[in-house]
CSV table of C-alpha atoms in Angstrom, one decimal:
chain,number,residue,atom,x,y,z
A,300,UNK,CA,102.3,108.1,117.8
A,301,UNK,CA,100.1,108.6,120.9
A,302,UNK,CA,98.2,111.3,119.1
A,303,UNK,CA,97.6,109.1,116.0
A,304,UNK,CA,96.3,106.2,118.1
A,305,UNK,CA,93.9,108.6,119.8
A,306,UNK,CA,92.5,109.8,116.4
A,307,UNK,CA,92.4,106.3,115.0
A,308,UNK,CA,90.4,105.3,118.1
A,309,UNK,CA,87.9,108.1,117.5
A,310,UNK,CA,87.5,107.1,113.9
A,311,UNK,CA,86.9,103.5,114.9
A,312,UNK,CA,83.8,104.6,116.8
A,313,UNK,CA,82.3,105.7,113.6
A,314,UNK,CA,83.2,102.6,111.8
A,315,UNK,CA,82.4,98.9,112.2
A,316,UNK,CA,84.6,98.1,115.2
A,317,UNK,CA,85.0,94.5,114.2
A,318,UNK,CA,86.2,95.5,110.8
A,319,UNK,CA,88.8,98.0,112.1
A,320,UNK,CA,90.2,95.6,114.6
A,321,UNK,CA,90.5,93.0,111.9
A,322,UNK,CA,92.3,95.5,109.7
A,323,UNK,CA,94.8,96.9,112.3
A,324,UNK,CA,95.0,94.3,115.0
A,325,UNK,CA,97.0,91.7,113.0
A,326,UNK,CA,99.0,94.2,111.0
A,327,UNK,CA,101.8,94.7,113.4
A,328,UNK,CA,103.5,91.5,112.8
A,329,UNK,CA,104.2,89.0,109.9
A,330,UNK,CA,104.8,85.3,109.9
A,331,UNK,CA,107.2,83.3,107.7
A,332,UNK,CA,104.9,80.3,108.1
A,333,UNK,CA,102.3,79.8,105.4
A,334,UNK,CA,99.5,77.3,105.4
A,335,UNK,CA,99.3,74.4,103.0
A,336,UNK,CA,96.1,75.8,101.6
A,337,UNK,CA,97.6,79.2,101.0
A,338,UNK,CA,100.6,77.7,99.3
A,339,UNK,CA,98.4,75.6,97.1
A,340,UNK,CA,96.3,78.6,96.2
A,341,UNK,CA,99.5,80.6,95.4
A,342,UNK,CA,100.7,77.9,93.0
A,343,UNK,CA,97.3,78.1,91.2
A,344,UNK,CA,97.2,81.9,91.0
A,345,UNK,CA,100.9,82.7,90.5
A,346,UNK,CA,101.8,79.8,88.2
A,347,UNK,CA,105.4,79.7,89.5
A,348,UNK,CA,104.7,79.0,93.1
A,349,UNK,CA,105.8,82.5,94.1
A,350,UNK,CA,102.9,82.9,96.5
A,351,UNK,CA,104.1,79.9,98.5
A,352,UNK,CA,107.3,81.7,99.3
A,353,UNK,CA,105.6,84.7,100.7
A,354,UNK,CA,104.8,85.0,104.5
A,355,UNK,CA,101.5,86.2,105.9
A,356,UNK,CA,101.4,90.0,106.0
A,357,UNK,CA,98.5,92.4,106.7
A,358,UNK,CA,99.0,95.9,105.2
A,359,UNK,CA,97.0,99.0,106.0
A,360,UNK,CA,96.7,101.6,103.2
A,361,UNK,CA,95.4,105.1,104.1
A,362,UNK,CA,94.8,108.1,101.9
A,363,UNK,CA,92.9,111.4,102.0
A,364,UNK,CA,90.7,111.2,98.9
A,365,UNK,CA,87.1,109.9,98.3
A,366,UNK,CA,86.3,106.5,96.9
A,367,UNK,CA,85.6,108.1,93.5
A,368,UNK,CA,89.2,109.4,93.2
A,369,UNK,CA,91.7,107.6,91.0
A,370,UNK,CA,94.0,107.2,94.0
A,371,UNK,CA,91.4,105.0,95.7
A,372,UNK,CA,90.9,103.0,92.5
A,373,UNK,CA,94.7,102.5,92.4
A,374,UNK,CA,94.6,101.3,96.0
A,375,UNK,CA,91.9,98.9,95.2
A,376,UNK,CA,93.9,97.6,92.2
A,377,UNK,CA,97.0,97.1,94.4
A,378,UNK,CA,94.9,95.2,96.9
A,379,UNK,CA,93.4,93.0,94.1
A,380,UNK,CA,96.8,92.3,92.6
A,381,UNK,CA,98.8,91.6,95.8
A,382,UNK,CA,96.1,89.4,97.3
A,383,UNK,CA,95.8,87.4,94.1
A,384,UNK,CA,99.5,87.0,93.5
A,385,UNK,CA,100.3,86.1,97.1
A,386,UNK,CA,97.5,83.5,97.2
A,387,UNK,CA,95.9,85.5,100.0
A,388,UNK,CA,99.0,85.5,102.2
A,389,UNK,CA,99.3,89.3,101.8
A,390,UNK,CA,96.1,91.2,102.5
A,391,UNK,CA,95.4,95.0,102.2
A,392,UNK,CA,92.8,97.0,104.2
A,393,UNK,CA,92.1,100.4,102.6
A,394,UNK,CA,91.0,103.5,104.6
A,395,UNK,CA,90.1,106.5,102.3
A,396,UNK,CA,88.8,109.9,103.2
A,397,UNK,CA,91.1,110.6,106.1
A,398,UNK,CA,89.5,107.7,108.1
A,399,UNK,CA,92.8,107.1,109.9
A,400,UNK,CA,93.6,110.7,110.3
A,401,UNK,CA,95.2,113.5,108.3
A,402,UNK,CA,98.1,113.0,105.8
A,403,UNK,CA,100.6,114.1,108.4
A,404,UNK,CA,99.2,111.7,111.0
A,405,UNK,CA,99.2,108.7,108.7
A,406,UNK,CA,102.8,109.6,107.7
A,407,UNK,CA,103.8,109.6,111.4
A,408,UNK,CA,102.2,106.2,111.9
A,409,UNK,CA,103.9,104.7,108.8
A,410,UNK,CA,107.3,106.0,109.8
A,411,UNK,CA,106.8,104.5,113.3
A,412,UNK,CA,106.4,101.1,111.6
A,413,UNK,CA,104.0,99.6,114.1
A,414,UNK,CA,101.5,98.4,111.5
A,415,UNK,CA,98.7,100.9,112.3
A,416,UNK,CA,99.2,102.4,108.9
A,417,UNK,CA,101.7,101.0,106.3
A,418,UNK,CA,101.1,102.6,102.9
A,419,UNK,CA,100.6,106.3,102.4
A,420,UNK,CA,100.5,108.8,99.5
A,421,UNK,CA,102.5,111.8,100.2
A,422,UNK,CA,104.8,114.5,98.7
A,423,UNK,CA,105.9,117.9,99.9
A,424,UNK,CA,104.4,117.2,103.3
A,425,UNK,CA,107.5,115.2,104.0
A,426,UNK,CA,109.5,118.4,104.4
A,427,UNK,CA,108.7,117.9,108.1
A,428,UNK,CA,111.2,115.1,108.1
A,429,UNK,CA,113.6,116.1,105.4
A,430,UNK,CA,113.5,119.8,104.5
A,431,UNK,CA,114.7,119.2,100.9
A,432,UNK,CA,111.5,117.2,100.1
A,433,UNK,CA,109.5,120.4,100.3
A,434,UNK,CA,110.9,121.3,96.9
A,435,UNK,CA,108.2,119.0,95.4
A,436,UNK,CA,105.8,121.9,96.2
A,437,UNK,CA,107.9,124.5,94.4
A,438,UNK,CA,105.6,126.6,92.2
A,439,UNK,CA,106.2,126.7,88.5
A,440,UNK,CA,109.3,124.4,88.8
A,441,UNK,CA,107.8,121.8,86.5
A,442,UNK,CA,106.5,123.0,83.1
A,443,UNK,CA,105.1,119.8,81.6
A,444,UNK,CA,104.6,116.1,82.0
A,445,UNK,CA,107.7,115.5,80.0
A,446,UNK,CA,109.6,117.7,82.4
A,447,UNK,CA,108.2,115.8,85.3
A,448,UNK,CA,109.3,112.5,83.8
A,449,UNK,CA,112.9,113.9,83.3
A,450,UNK,CA,113.0,115.0,87.0
A,451,UNK,CA,111.6,111.8,88.4
A,452,UNK,CA,113.8,109.5,86.3
A,453,UNK,CA,117.0,111.5,86.8
A,454,UNK,CA,119.4,112.6,89.5
A,455,UNK,CA,116.9,114.7,91.4
A,456,UNK,CA,114.4,111.8,91.4
A,457,UNK,CA,116.9,109.5,93.0
A,458,UNK,CA,118.0,112.1,95.5
A,459,UNK,CA,114.5,112.7,96.7
A,460,UNK,CA,113.7,109.0,97.0
A,461,UNK,CA,116.9,108.6,99.1
A,462,UNK,CA,115.6,111.4,101.3
A,463,UNK,CA,112.2,109.7,101.7
A,464,UNK,CA,113.9,106.5,102.8
A,465,UNK,CA,116.2,108.2,105.2
A,466,UNK,CA,113.0,109.8,106.7
A,467,UNK,CA,111.4,106.3,107.1
A,468,UNK,CA,109.4,105.7,104.0
A,469,UNK,CA,110.3,103.4,101.1
A,470,UNK,CA,109.2,104.8,97.7
A,471,UNK,CA,107.4,102.3,95.5
A,472,UNK,CA,106.6,104.8,92.8
A,473,UNK,CA,105.4,108.3,91.9
A,474,UNK,CA,101.9,109.3,91.0
A,475,UNK,CA,101.7,112.3,88.6
A,476,UNK,CA,99.1,114.9,89.4
A,477,UNK,CA,97.3,117.4,87.3
A,478,UNK,CA,98.3,121.1,87.6
A,479,UNK,CA,96.9,122.9,90.6
A,480,UNK,CA,94.4,125.7,90.0
A,481,UNK,CA,92.7,128.3,92.3
A,482,UNK,CA,89.0,128.2,92.9
A,483,UNK,CA,87.0,131.2,94.1
A,484,UNK,CA,83.6,132.9,94.1
A,485,UNK,CA,85.0,136.0,92.3
A,486,UNK,CA,86.9,136.5,89.0
A,487,UNK,CA,90.7,136.6,89.5
A,488,UNK,CA,92.7,137.8,86.6
A,489,UNK,CA,96.0,138.8,88.2
A,490,UNK,CA,97.8,138.6,91.6
A,491,UNK,CA,96.3,142.1,92.4
A,492,UNK,CA,92.9,140.3,92.7
A,493,UNK,CA,94.3,138.1,95.4
A,494,UNK,CA,95.0,140.9,97.9
A,495,UNK,CA,93.4,139.8,101.2
A,496,UNK,CA,92.0,136.6,99.6
A,497,UNK,CA,91.9,133.9,102.3
A,498,UNK,CA,92.9,130.6,100.6
A,499,UNK,CA,93.3,127.2,102.0
A,500,UNK,CA,96.6,125.5,101.3
A,501,UNK,CA,98.2,122.3,102.4
A,502,UNK,CA,100.8,122.5,105.2
A,503,UNK,CA,103.5,123.4,102.8
A,504,UNK,CA,105.9,126.3,103.6
A,505,UNK,CA,106.5,126.8,99.9
A,506,UNK,CA,102.9,127.0,98.9
A,507,UNK,CA,102.2,129.4,101.7
A,508,UNK,CA,105.1,131.6,100.8
A,509,UNK,CA,104.0,131.7,97.2
A,510,UNK,CA,100.5,132.9,98.0
A,511,UNK,CA,101.7,135.4,100.6
A,512,UNK,CA,104.0,136.8,97.8
A,513,UNK,CA,100.9,137.1,95.6
A,514,UNK,CA,99.1,139.0,98.3
A,515,UNK,CA,96.8,136.3,99.5
A,516,UNK,CA,96.3,135.0,103.1
A,517,UNK,CA,97.2,131.2,103.0
A,518,UNK,CA,95.4,129.2,105.7
A,519,UNK,CA,96.6,125.5,106.0
A,520,UNK,CA,93.9,123.0,106.9
A,521,UNK,CA,93.1,119.3,106.3
A,522,UNK,CA,91.6,118.5,102.9
A,523,UNK,CA,88.5,117.1,104.6
A,524,UNK,CA,87.8,120.5,106.1
A,525,UNK,CA,87.8,122.5,102.8
A,526,UNK,CA,84.1,122.1,101.8
A,527,UNK,CA,82.6,123.2,105.1
A,528,UNK,CA,85.1,126.0,105.5
A,529,UNK,CA,84.1,127.4,102.1
A,530,UNK,CA,80.5,126.9,102.8
A,531,UNK,CA,80.8,128.9,106.1
A,532,UNK,CA,82.9,131.6,104.6
A,533,UNK,CA,85.9,130.8,106.8
A,534,UNK,CA,88.0,130.8,103.6
A,535,UNK,CA,87.4,132.5,100.3
A,536,UNK,CA,89.0,129.8,98.0
A,537,UNK,CA,91.4,127.0,97.7
A,538,UNK,CA,93.8,125.4,95.2
A,539,UNK,CA,94.0,121.8,94.0
A,540,UNK,CA,94.1,119.8,90.8
A,541,UNK,CA,90.8,119.4,88.9
A,542,UNK,CA,90.3,115.8,90.1
A,543,UNK,CA,90.3,116.9,93.7
A,544,UNK,CA,88.0,119.9,93.0
A,545,UNK,CA,85.5,117.5,91.4
A,546,UNK,CA,85.8,114.7,94.0
A,547,UNK,CA,85.3,117.1,96.9
A,548,UNK,CA,82.2,118.6,95.2
A,549,UNK,CA,83.7,122.0,95.4
A,550,UNK,CA,81.6,123.1,92.5
A,551,UNK,CA,78.7,123.3,95.0
A,552,UNK,CA,80.5,126.1,96.9
A,553,UNK,CA,82.8,127.7,94.3
A,554,UNK,CA,82.0,129.5,91.0
A,555,UNK,CA,85.3,129.9,89.3
A,556,UNK,CA,88.4,127.9,88.4
A,557,UNK,CA,91.4,130.2,87.9
A,558,UNK,CA,93.8,128.5,85.5
A,559,UNK,CA,97.1,129.5,87.1
A,560,UNK,CA,98.7,126.0,86.7
A,561,UNK,CA,100.9,127.2,89.6
A,562,UNK,CA,102.1,123.7,90.6
A,563,UNK,CA,102.7,120.5,88.7
A,564,UNK,CA,103.8,117.9,91.2
A,565,UNK,CA,103.5,114.3,92.2
A,566,UNK,CA,102.9,112.2,95.3
A,567,UNK,CA,104.8,109.1,96.3
A,568,UNK,CA,103.3,105.7,96.8
A,569,UNK,CA,105.3,104.9,99.8
A,570,UNK,CA,105.4,102.2,102.5
A,571,UNK,CA,106.9,102.1,106.0
A,572,UNK,CA,110.6,101.4,105.5
A,573,UNK,CA,110.7,99.6,108.9
A,574,UNK,CA,107.9,97.3,107.9
A,575,UNK,CA,109.1,96.8,104.3
A,576,UNK,CA,112.6,95.9,105.5
A,577,UNK,CA,111.2,93.2,107.8
A,578,UNK,CA,109.6,91.3,104.9
A,579,UNK,CA,111.3,88.5,102.9
A,580,UNK,CA,112.9,89.4,99.6
A,581,UNK,CA,110.1,87.6,97.8
A,582,UNK,CA,107.4,89.6,99.6
A,583,UNK,CA,109.3,92.9,98.9
A,584,UNK,CA,109.6,92.0,95.2
A,585,UNK,CA,105.9,91.2,95.0
A,586,UNK,CA,104.8,94.4,96.7
A,587,UNK,CA,107.0,96.4,94.4
A,588,UNK,CA,105.7,94.7,91.3
A,589,UNK,CA,102.1,95.2,92.3
A,590,UNK,CA,102.6,98.8,93.3
A,591,UNK,CA,104.2,99.5,89.9
A,592,UNK,CA,101.3,97.9,88.1
A,593,UNK,CA,98.7,99.7,90.2
A,594,UNK,CA,100.4,103.1,89.5
A,595,UNK,CA,100.4,102.4,85.8
A,596,UNK,CA,96.7,101.6,86.1
A,597,UNK,CA,96.0,104.9,87.9
A,598,UNK,CA,97.9,106.9,85.3
A,599,UNK,CA,95.7,105.6,82.5
A,600,UNK,CA,92.6,106.5,84.6
A,601,UNK,CA,94.0,109.9,85.3
A,602,UNK,CA,94.7,110.7,81.7
A,603,UNK,CA,91.2,109.6,80.7
A,604,UNK,CA,89.5,111.6,83.5
A,605,UNK,CA,91.8,114.7,83.1
A,606,UNK,CA,90.7,115.2,79.5
A,607,UNK,CA,87.0,115.3,80.6
A,608,UNK,CA,87.2,117.1,83.9
A,609,UNK,CA,86.9,120.7,82.7
A,610,UNK,CA,83.8,119.9,80.7
A,611,UNK,CA,82.4,118.0,83.7
A,612,UNK,CA,83.0,120.9,86.1
A,613,UNK,CA,81.6,123.4,83.6
A,614,UNK,CA,78.4,121.3,83.4
A,615,UNK,CA,78.3,121.5,87.2
A,616,UNK,CA,78.2,125.3,86.9
A,617,UNK,CA,81.9,126.3,87.2
A,618,UNK,CA,83.4,129.0,84.9
A,619,UNK,CA,87.1,128.6,83.8
A,620,UNK,CA,89.1,131.8,83.7
A,621,UNK,CA,92.2,131.8,81.5
A,622,UNK,CA,94.9,134.1,82.9
A,623,UNK,CA,98.3,135.4,81.9
A,624,UNK,CA,100.4,133.1,84.2
A,625,UNK,CA,103.6,135.1,84.0
A,626,UNK,CA,102.6,137.7,86.7
A,627,UNK,CA,101.6,134.8,89.1
A,628,UNK,CA,104.8,132.9,88.3
A,629,UNK,CA,107.0,136.0,88.9
A,630,UNK,CA,105.6,136.8,92.3
A,631,UNK,CA,105.3,133.2,93.4
A,632,UNK,CA,108.8,132.1,92.5
A,633,UNK,CA,110.3,135.3,93.9
A,634,UNK,CA,108.5,134.8,97.2
A,635,UNK,CA,109.5,131.1,97.5
A,636,UNK,CA,113.1,131.6,96.6
A,637,UNK,CA,113.4,134.0,99.5
A,638,UNK,CA,112.6,131.1,102.0
A,639,UNK,CA,114.5,128.3,100.3
A,640,UNK,CA,117.6,126.8,102.0
A,641,UNK,CA,120.8,126.5,100.0
A,642,UNK,CA,120.2,122.8,99.5
A,643,UNK,CA,116.6,123.4,98.3
A,644,UNK,CA,117.9,126.0,95.8
A,645,UNK,CA,120.4,123.5,94.5
A,646,UNK,CA,117.7,120.9,93.9
A,647,UNK,CA,115.4,123.5,92.3
A,648,UNK,CA,118.2,124.6,89.9
A,649,UNK,CA,118.6,120.9,88.9
A,650,UNK,CA,114.9,120.6,88.4
A,651,UNK,CA,114.8,123.6,86.1
A,652,UNK,CA,117.8,122.4,84.1
A,653,UNK,CA,116.2,119.0,83.5
A,654,UNK,CA,113.4,120.5,81.4
A,655,UNK,CA,113.7,118.9,77.9
A,656,UNK,CA,112.2,122.0,76.3
A,657,UNK,CA,115.1,124.1,77.6
A,658,UNK,CA,117.8,121.8,76.2
């Protein structure tokens, strides 16, 4: 927590200090007393007087992506919905682009529950707190959107949400991501072409094991450092969904998209469990409803953008390389299975068995 506060303080120097103090200073506490004006406004906006029952709460929402990303648009939709439905009693301050630190640092802050950061978007990075959650980053475990739905809505989905909560984050919903692809400045047709290839990965033991098994040299670093590292030749390539490749302008420093589809995963829209538990039942219900609506809004945007992203990136100069995914899958899965715990293997087997196409 001390480290996070230090980073947040550095960030504040580059921001408008009054704005940041306003965002974080009052977020560490909530009041059950609402003003008459706020209650009246709530009755007008909510129609049923629900806003009048909600205490004053300041929420801080941090994520790693740019303002153009659908995750940021989702955050803005959540802010719009909750502030309108609560009659202004619940406010949201959004910090995109790692402004409050890396994903790991904002997770730490949310778990601490001090109000410096309340809402985060995270997935396999939570393995730091519950090893089993790393399975979200298992390569080739999910084969389609339908398969992902079956996992999230079934036994595995509930098990993972329980693990998130035991680690200190309350899951408000899951955001589906597009398949992750490799980008590079050379053509890659098989794992043999990855020998000695320095690739940026997130801090995921499974992702690193997968690329090591394929012969590459995985190098974890913050998302915000990718562009400069590619530009300076510190790394040769990276892997991300098309939306992240576009939003980070990686087409300016990478020539090829290698269509490995090596990971279909999701991130959780999660809130500090300590903070959430301290809110009234009415506030909790309102936050959940607005989060669900914002996630549905993001998914519509995602589907619309995903259908156009390849053409957009091609217009920007990138070439898409279709590959036989089986050799990549064989090496990646073999490499990761070797480092899985028994519990992770058990969850992985349940994930595979949930595939509707296999039943």
